[in-house]
């Protein structure tokens, strides 16, 4: 029998890798950024919020002994994103990992929604992910060391949330899932893997928006596991997809939804 060189725990180790996370000042992106640092990565933190969220993430990362850089940037600006990637590489090293979690949600009946509400959400949730991936992949293709990108989509890209009037949000997330698969195929022979995570209802500030708070109990009862996810529960799936443990996974949409889409 040939020598077995398998080292399963090492597959999940991100030591020495540089990561970039958008939406790193709150919720899912913030907790994933923290988890990547605990797994050994140095992390560039991007968010448009300037209320201390990025600093909170950076302080946590400093406590892990890893490095981070805080960058206030809007994911709808290609200039801001290319500057952010450039700064991340200048301060931390060649970009190998990226998680694109920045996004917004809101609701209005389709027939009443105005164009600005639709367009603003699409610009952030869909074009913002495309611009982020493009800036990240340009750096990864240039250094030639390969890379792994995870886009945060939603189970709303697969199902329609009962009781929530959000055609634009649902469409944007379906777009993120298919855009991720499409980019995965464009870069499959150039060392970049692209996957998405589709969370179910997750306890974050996004779910404190007015149209959600009264529905939380209902969402929990609609979920087979009978509860919302905590942000911590998005960290393991992100580490898995980013790491060498998922070296044969590309174009995957990983539903992390407490079983929601089974019913
Ligand atoms: P969150 O706590 O509101 O975090 C999202 C972060 O992204 C916020 O800091 C937000 O800033 C930032 N952001 C928004 N637009 C941006 C832009 N144009 N440029 C840079 N940063 C921007 O929400 P979350 O629940 O963690 O959501 C993270 C991702 O998960 C989103 O893509 C969301 O659609 C997805 N998701 C969430 C759930 C859930 O139940 N929470 C379920 C499925 C999918 P502002 O506060 O200023 O907007």
XYZ file of C-alpha atoms and ligand atoms in Angstrom:
311
model
C 0.000 0.000 0.000
C 1.391 3.480 -0.877
C 2.240 5.802 2.023
C -0.842 7.635 3.338
C -0.074 11.342 3.748
C -3.566 12.401 4.854
C -3.641 15.019 7.655
C -7.323 15.841 8.076
C -7.074 18.638 10.698
C -4.485 20.476 8.560
C -7.015 20.663 5.714
C -8.937 23.320 7.644
C -5.885 25.345 8.665
C -5.768 28.827 7.109
C -2.410 29.816 8.599
C -0.387 32.079 6.364
C -3.339 32.946 4.097
C -4.614 36.461 3.541
C -8.386 36.917 3.443
C -10.718 39.775 2.605
C -14.253 39.969 4.020
C -16.922 42.457 2.952
C -19.674 43.254 5.436
C -17.086 42.619 8.171
C -18.545 45.274 10.490
C -21.723 43.404 11.416
C -23.551 40.095 11.557
C -22.485 37.149 9.421
C -19.491 38.834 7.760
C -18.161 40.039 11.100
C -18.319 36.610 12.722
C -16.821 34.876 9.682
C -13.920 37.382 9.672
C -13.303 36.568 13.349
C -13.443 32.827 12.617
C -10.992 33.084 9.719
C -8.508 34.807 12.022
C -8.962 32.072 14.656
C -8.136 29.595 11.871
C -4.873 31.413 11.134
C -5.684 33.951 8.405
C -4.822 37.642 8.334
C -7.950 39.519 7.313
C -8.775 42.728 5.443
C -12.065 44.026 6.832
C -14.392 45.961 4.554
C -17.683 47.644 5.410
C -19.448 50.923 4.747
C -20.389 51.250 8.440
C -18.357 53.671 10.456
C -20.063 53.064 13.813
C -17.351 50.929 15.352
C -18.243 47.529 13.876
C -14.993 47.228 11.940
C -12.985 48.262 15.007
C -14.777 45.602 17.061
C -13.818 42.947 14.486
C -10.240 44.250 14.332
C -9.901 44.194 18.150
C -11.093 40.604 18.274
C -8.621 39.624 15.559
C -5.758 41.348 17.381
C -6.621 39.118 20.356
C -6.085 36.028 18.199
C -2.583 37.214 17.301
C -3.464 37.651 13.633
C -3.267 40.887 11.664
C -6.125 42.856 10.123
C -6.675 46.066 8.240
C -9.890 48.091 8.505
C -11.128 49.596 5.247
C -14.245 51.736 5.012
C -15.521 51.125 1.491
C -18.755 50.757 -0.414
C -19.049 47.568 -2.492
C -20.909 49.427 -5.224
C -17.727 51.362 -6.050
C -15.218 49.558 -8.240
C -12.575 52.154 -7.411
C -13.094 51.665 -3.679
C -12.870 47.886 -4.096
C -9.718 47.893 -6.199
C -8.126 50.330 -3.729
C -9.195 48.036 -0.867
C -7.673 44.940 -2.493
C -4.488 46.878 -3.230
C -4.257 48.057 0.385
C -5.012 44.571 1.723
C -2.174 43.103 -0.351
C 0.238 45.936 0.505
C -0.347 45.512 4.250
C -1.037 41.778 4.607
C 0.285 39.973 1.492
C -1.124 38.155 -1.541
C -4.885 37.741 -1.351
C -5.892 34.058 -1.303
C -9.355 34.007 0.346
C -12.455 36.192 0.110
C -15.921 36.232 1.643
C -18.440 38.636 0.188
C -21.125 39.151 2.839
C -22.083 42.831 2.426
C -25.763 43.073 1.637
C -29.030 44.728 2.549
C -32.662 43.658 2.833
C -35.962 45.463 2.789
C -39.484 44.818 1.619
C -42.452 46.306 -0.228
C -45.271 44.785 -2.256
C -44.075 44.292 -5.834
C -46.755 46.496 -7.344
C -45.892 49.344 -4.964
C -42.106 49.122 -4.916
C -40.446 52.057 -6.615
C -37.538 51.728 -8.978
C -35.035 53.327 -6.610
C -35.712 50.741 -3.880
C -35.279 47.912 -6.390
C -32.157 49.377 -7.966
C -30.364 50.257 -4.726
C -30.748 46.711 -3.419
C -29.663 45.163 -6.718
C -26.635 47.458 -6.886
C -25.439 46.277 -3.464
C -26.540 42.634 -3.346
C -25.782 41.596 -6.899
C -23.546 44.105 -8.647
C -21.623 44.568 -5.398
C -20.841 40.847 -5.287
C -19.768 40.869 -8.933
C -17.531 43.909 -8.410
C -16.057 42.347 -5.263
C -15.324 39.018 -6.970
C -13.841 40.816 -9.973
C -11.468 42.878 -7.841
C -10.488 39.832 -5.755
C -9.984 37.556 -8.768
C -7.875 40.147 -10.576
C -5.439 40.057 -7.656
C -5.566 36.244 -7.389
C -4.990 35.776 -11.130
C -2.124 38.266 -11.069
C -0.183 36.543 -8.273
C -0.995 33.064 -9.596
C -1.133 31.406 -6.164
C -4.801 30.512 -6.562
C -7.706 31.541 -4.438
C -11.034 30.643 -2.931
C -14.072 32.924 -2.859
C -17.310 32.447 -0.912
C -20.309 34.623 -1.642
C -23.074 34.913 0.950
C -26.326 34.338 -0.907
C -29.494 33.217 0.919
C -32.074 30.467 0.968
C -34.244 33.275 -0.465
C -32.390 32.593 -3.707
C -33.890 29.101 -3.671
C -37.317 29.519 -2.006
C -39.733 32.420 -1.591
C -40.018 33.453 2.073
C -43.651 33.126 3.071
C -45.005 36.485 4.260
C -42.111 38.622 3.028
C -42.670 40.873 0.019
C -39.140 41.114 -1.324
C -39.006 40.174 -5.000
C -35.856 42.239 -5.461
C -34.038 40.565 -2.544
C -35.050 37.042 -3.592
C -34.009 37.722 -7.193
C -30.695 39.243 -6.094
C -29.842 36.125 -4.071
C -30.795 33.747 -6.891
C -28.480 35.927 -8.977
C -25.623 35.558 -6.482
C -25.970 31.752 -6.502
C -25.858 31.506 -10.285
C -23.220 34.214 -10.659
C -21.020 32.227 -8.268
C -21.420 29.066 -10.344
C -20.700 31.017 -13.537
C -17.532 32.584 -12.122
C -16.493 29.187 -10.761
C -16.564 27.830 -14.301
C -14.714 30.816 -15.799
C -11.838 30.425 -13.344
C -11.906 26.628 -12.837
C -8.714 26.101 -14.864
C -6.920 29.071 -13.258
C -6.848 27.994 -9.613
C -9.758 30.014 -8.243
C -12.688 28.236 -6.597
C -15.986 30.076 -6.150
C -18.799 28.795 -3.948
C -21.771 30.317 -2.157
C -23.392 29.857 1.227
C -27.135 30.264 1.474
C -28.092 30.957 5.086
C -31.569 30.470 6.433
C -32.979 32.886 9.000
C -30.020 34.059 11.062
C -30.040 36.229 14.176
C -28.301 39.423 12.987
C -29.127 43.141 12.931
C -30.662 42.566 9.464
C -33.489 40.688 11.157
C -34.295 43.523 13.518
C -35.761 45.505 10.626
C -39.385 46.503 11.279
C -41.030 44.006 8.933
C -39.148 41.132 10.562
C -39.330 41.548 14.341
C -42.959 40.462 14.687
C -42.346 37.482 12.422
C -39.368 35.954 14.197
C -41.472 33.364 16.051
C -43.172 32.406 12.805
C -39.827 31.996 11.019
C -38.626 29.779 13.821
C -41.711 27.588 13.645
C -41.370 27.317 9.838
C -37.796 26.049 10.235
C -37.445 22.286 10.771
C -34.868 22.910 13.530
C -37.399 25.285 15.144
C -34.917 28.118 15.644
C -32.920 30.730 13.786
C -29.227 30.207 13.133
C -26.652 32.019 15.222
C -23.912 33.854 13.340
C -21.425 31.322 14.730
C -23.127 28.626 12.668
C -22.062 30.323 9.418
C -18.373 30.207 10.366
C -17.709 26.469 9.941
C -19.277 26.313 6.462
C -17.205 29.348 5.381
C -13.947 27.897 6.721
C -14.730 24.585 5.016
C -15.440 26.097 1.593
C -12.445 28.449 1.762
C -9.992 25.832 2.977
C -8.139 22.940 1.377
C -10.805 20.672 2.904
C -12.979 21.800 -0.012
C -10.265 21.608 -2.686
C -12.593 19.668 -5.031
C -15.638 21.923 -4.408
C -16.380 24.702 -6.816
C -19.720 26.059 -8.022
C -21.426 24.678 -4.907
C -24.267 26.475 -3.130
C -24.207 25.277 0.473
C -27.590 25.698 2.164
C -27.144 26.368 5.884
C -30.798 26.643 6.765
C -31.724 24.299 9.615
C -33.432 22.080 7.058
C -35.752 24.832 5.776
C -35.505 23.943 2.089
C -36.294 20.274 2.729
C -39.921 21.099 3.502
P -25.908 42.883 8.653
O -25.714 42.515 10.089
O -26.736 44.061 8.313
O -24.465 42.981 7.976
C -24.283 43.404 6.653
C -23.153 44.421 6.636
O -22.908 44.780 5.255
C -23.550 45.719 7.376
O -22.474 46.201 8.139
C -23.874 46.628 6.224
O -23.798 48.018 6.509
C -22.839 46.212 5.211
N -23.157 46.741 3.891
C -24.363 46.907 3.322
N -24.256 47.496 2.139
C -22.930 47.734 1.933
C -22.197 48.349 0.903
N -22.808 48.880 -0.176
N -20.851 48.420 1.011
C -20.213 47.932 2.112
N -20.882 47.363 3.142
C -22.222 47.264 3.052
O -26.594 41.655 7.885
P -26.316 40.086 7.910
O -27.586 39.446 8.320
O -25.055 39.754 8.594
O -26.161 39.848 6.344
C -24.924 39.456 5.733
C -25.260 38.759 4.424
O -26.002 37.565 4.719
C -26.137 39.589 3.497
O -25.707 39.426 2.166
C -27.513 38.980 3.690
O -28.337 39.167 2.562
C -27.170 37.538 3.922
N -28.198 36.755 4.595
C -28.635 37.106 5.835
C -29.623 36.334 6.434
C -30.172 36.631 7.801
O -31.180 36.015 8.184
N -29.566 37.540 8.566
C -30.146 35.217 5.777
C -29.675 34.909 4.524
C -28.687 35.677 3.934
P -25.188 48.826 6.785
O -25.639 48.399 8.149
O -24.772 50.251 6.680
O -26.153 48.419 5.712
